[in-house]
Amino acid sequence: MKILLLGEYSNLHWTLAEGLRSLGHEVTVASDGDGFKNNRRDIDLTRKSSGIIDTFKAVSNIYSHLDNLKGYDVVQLINPCFTTLN
């Protein structure tokens, strides 16, 4: 099964991904690493600062990964604000 885990909180998604991978599932974790915790992830959605240029880069980064975020059997959002853009 192809699973997308979007967002992060206390490394929950990465730990869940490891368990699901050990069961043979294809799992992708996309997040900003939960801020200063810098948790592991497959797709990095980090925004370096709230400045206009870094915000543009963050949005551009999300768009560049859209093809990698399609076609999953299961998608779990841990938080609807999986990355900060404000």
PDB file of C-alpha atoms in Angstrom:
ATOM      1  CA  MET A   1       0.000   0.000   0.000  1.00  0.00           C
ATOM      2  CA  LYS A   2       1.234   3.509  -0.825  1.00  0.00           C
ATOM      3  CA  ILE A   3       0.900   5.850   2.177  1.00  0.00           C
ATOM      4  CA  LEU A   4       1.557   9.598   2.548  1.00  0.00           C
ATOM      5  CA  LEU A   5       2.054  11.024   6.039  1.00  0.00           C
ATOM      6  CA  LEU A   6       1.757  14.801   5.876  1.00  0.00           C
ATOM      7  CA  GLY A   7       2.989  16.965   8.742  1.00  0.00           C
ATOM      8  CA  GLU A   8       4.807  15.999  11.911  1.00  0.00           C
ATOM      9  CA  TYR A   9       4.402  16.137  15.661  1.00  0.00           C
ATOM     10  CA  SER A  10       7.016  14.758  18.055  1.00  0.00           C
ATOM     11  CA  ASN A  11       8.369  12.394  15.393  1.00  0.00           C
ATOM     12  CA  LEU A  12       5.107  10.416  15.308  1.00  0.00           C
ATOM     13  CA  HIS A  13       4.891  10.192  11.517  1.00  0.00           C
ATOM     14  CA  TRP A  14       8.509   9.124  11.070  1.00  0.00           C
ATOM     15  CA  THR A  15       8.121   6.406  13.717  1.00  0.00           C
ATOM     16  CA  LEU A  16       4.856   5.262  12.133  1.00  0.00           C
ATOM     17  CA  ALA A  17       6.533   5.242   8.703  1.00  0.00           C
ATOM     18  CA  GLU A  18       9.324   2.982   9.969  1.00  0.00           C
ATOM     19  CA  GLY A  19       6.785   0.493  11.296  1.00  0.00           C
ATOM     20  CA  LEU A  20       4.713   0.566   8.107  1.00  0.00           C
ATOM     21  CA  ARG A  21       7.844   0.125   5.964  1.00  0.00           C
ATOM     22  CA  SER A  22       8.813  -2.931   7.999  1.00  0.00           C
ATOM     23  CA  LEU A  23       5.410  -4.369   7.055  1.00  0.00           C
ATOM     24  CA  GLY A  24       6.155  -3.801   3.359  1.00  0.00           C
ATOM     25  CA  HIS A  25       4.275  -0.570   2.706  1.00  0.00           C
ATOM     26  CA  GLU A  26       5.635   2.292   0.595  1.00  0.00           C
ATOM     27  CA  VAL A  27       5.561   5.332   2.901  1.00  0.00           C
ATOM     28  CA  THR A  28       6.489   8.987   2.338  1.00  0.00           C
ATOM     29  CA  VAL A  29       6.736  11.545   5.148  1.00  0.00           C
ATOM     30  CA  ALA A  30       6.408  15.191   4.066  1.00  0.00           C
ATOM     31  CA  SER A  31       6.817  17.867   6.738  1.00  0.00           C
ATOM     32  CA  ASP A  32       8.746  20.842   8.023  1.00  0.00           C
ATOM     33  CA  GLY A  33      10.349  18.644  10.684  1.00  0.00           C
ATOM     34  CA  ASP A  34       8.186  20.123  13.458  1.00  0.00           C
ATOM     35  CA  GLY A  35      10.225  23.302  13.680  1.00  0.00           C
ATOM     36  CA  PHE A  36      13.304  23.341  15.892  1.00  0.00           C
ATOM     37  CA  LYS A  37      12.990  19.569  16.485  1.00  0.00           C
ATOM     38  CA  ASN A  38      14.082  19.017  12.871  1.00  0.00           C
ATOM     39  CA  ASN A  39      12.542  15.541  12.735  1.00  0.00           C
ATOM     40  CA  ARG A  40      13.446  13.285   9.843  1.00  0.00           C
ATOM     41  CA  ARG A  41      11.294  13.378   6.705  1.00  0.00           C
ATOM     42  CA  ASP A  42      11.425  12.281   3.076  1.00  0.00           C
ATOM     43  CA  ILE A  43      10.132  15.559   1.625  1.00  0.00           C
ATOM     44  CA  ASP A  44      11.275  18.731   3.378  1.00  0.00           C
ATOM     45  CA  LEU A  45       8.642  21.487   3.545  1.00  0.00           C
ATOM     46  CA  THR A  46      10.665  23.855   5.739  1.00  0.00           C
ATOM     47  CA  ARG A  47      10.428  27.618   5.378  1.00  0.00           C
ATOM     48  CA  LYS A  48      13.583  29.303   6.650  1.00  0.00           C
ATOM     49  CA  SER A  49      12.020  32.652   7.637  1.00  0.00           C
ATOM     50  CA  SER A  50       8.804  34.633   7.290  1.00  0.00           C
ATOM     51  CA  GLY A  51      10.365  36.962   4.715  1.00  0.00           C
ATOM     52  CA  ILE A  52       8.783  37.264   1.279  1.00  0.00           C
ATOM     53  CA  ILE A  53      11.661  35.547  -0.532  1.00  0.00           C
ATOM     54  CA  ASP A  54      11.739  32.548   1.820  1.00  0.00           C
ATOM     55  CA  THR A  55       7.938  32.319   1.637  1.00  0.00           C
ATOM     56  CA  PHE A  56       8.107  32.280  -2.166  1.00  0.00           C
ATOM     57  CA  LYS A  57      10.819  29.599  -2.021  1.00  0.00           C
ATOM     58  CA  ALA A  58       8.699  27.497   0.364  1.00  0.00           C
ATOM     59  CA  VAL A  59       5.613  27.711  -1.876  1.00  0.00           C
ATOM     60  CA  SER A  60       7.757  26.948  -4.919  1.00  0.00           C
ATOM     61  CA  ASN A  61       9.207  23.932  -3.095  1.00  0.00           C
ATOM     62  CA  ILE A  62       5.712  22.603  -2.347  1.00  0.00           C
ATOM     63  CA  TYR A  63       4.715  23.011  -6.003  1.00  0.00           C
ATOM     64  CA  SER A  64       7.887  21.221  -7.103  1.00  0.00           C
ATOM     65  CA  HIS A  65       6.842  18.196  -5.012  1.00  0.00           C
ATOM     66  CA  LEU A  66       3.193  18.043  -6.133  1.00  0.00           C
ATOM     67  CA  ASP A  67       3.823  15.098  -8.458  1.00  0.00           C
ATOM     68  CA  ASN A  68       5.392  13.220  -5.522  1.00  0.00           C
ATOM     69  CA  LEU A  69       2.271  13.870  -3.433  1.00  0.00           C
ATOM     70  CA  LYS A  70      -0.201  12.199  -5.817  1.00  0.00           C
ATOM     71  CA  GLY A  71      -1.461   8.648  -6.211  1.00  0.00           C
ATOM     72  CA  TYR A  72      -1.450   7.491  -2.598  1.00  0.00           C
ATOM     73  CA  ASP A  73      -3.891   4.907  -1.269  1.00  0.00           C
ATOM     74  CA  VAL A  74      -3.908   6.524   2.182  1.00  0.00           C
ATOM     75  CA  VAL A  75      -3.096  10.105   3.223  1.00  0.00           C
ATOM     76  CA  GLN A  76      -2.863  11.079   6.887  1.00  0.00           C
ATOM     77  CA  LEU A  77      -2.676  14.707   7.983  1.00  0.00           C
ATOM     78  CA  ILE A  78      -1.450  15.148  11.529  1.00  0.00           C
ATOM     79  CA  ASN A  79      -2.236  18.859  11.415  1.00  0.00           C
ATOM     80  CA  PRO A  80      -4.006  20.892   8.724  1.00  0.00           C
ATOM     81  CA  CYS A  81      -1.161  23.441   9.064  1.00  0.00           C
ATOM     82  CA  PHE A  82       1.542  20.978   8.001  1.00  0.00           C
ATOM     83  CA  THR A  83       3.868  23.846   7.106  1.00  0.00           C
ATOM     84  CA  THR A  84       3.906  27.491   8.148  1.00  0.00           C
ATOM     85  CA  LEU A  85       3.310  30.030   5.397  1.00  0.00           C
ATOM     86  CA  ASN A  86       2.056  33.013   7.407  1.00  0.00           C
TER      87      ASN A  86
END
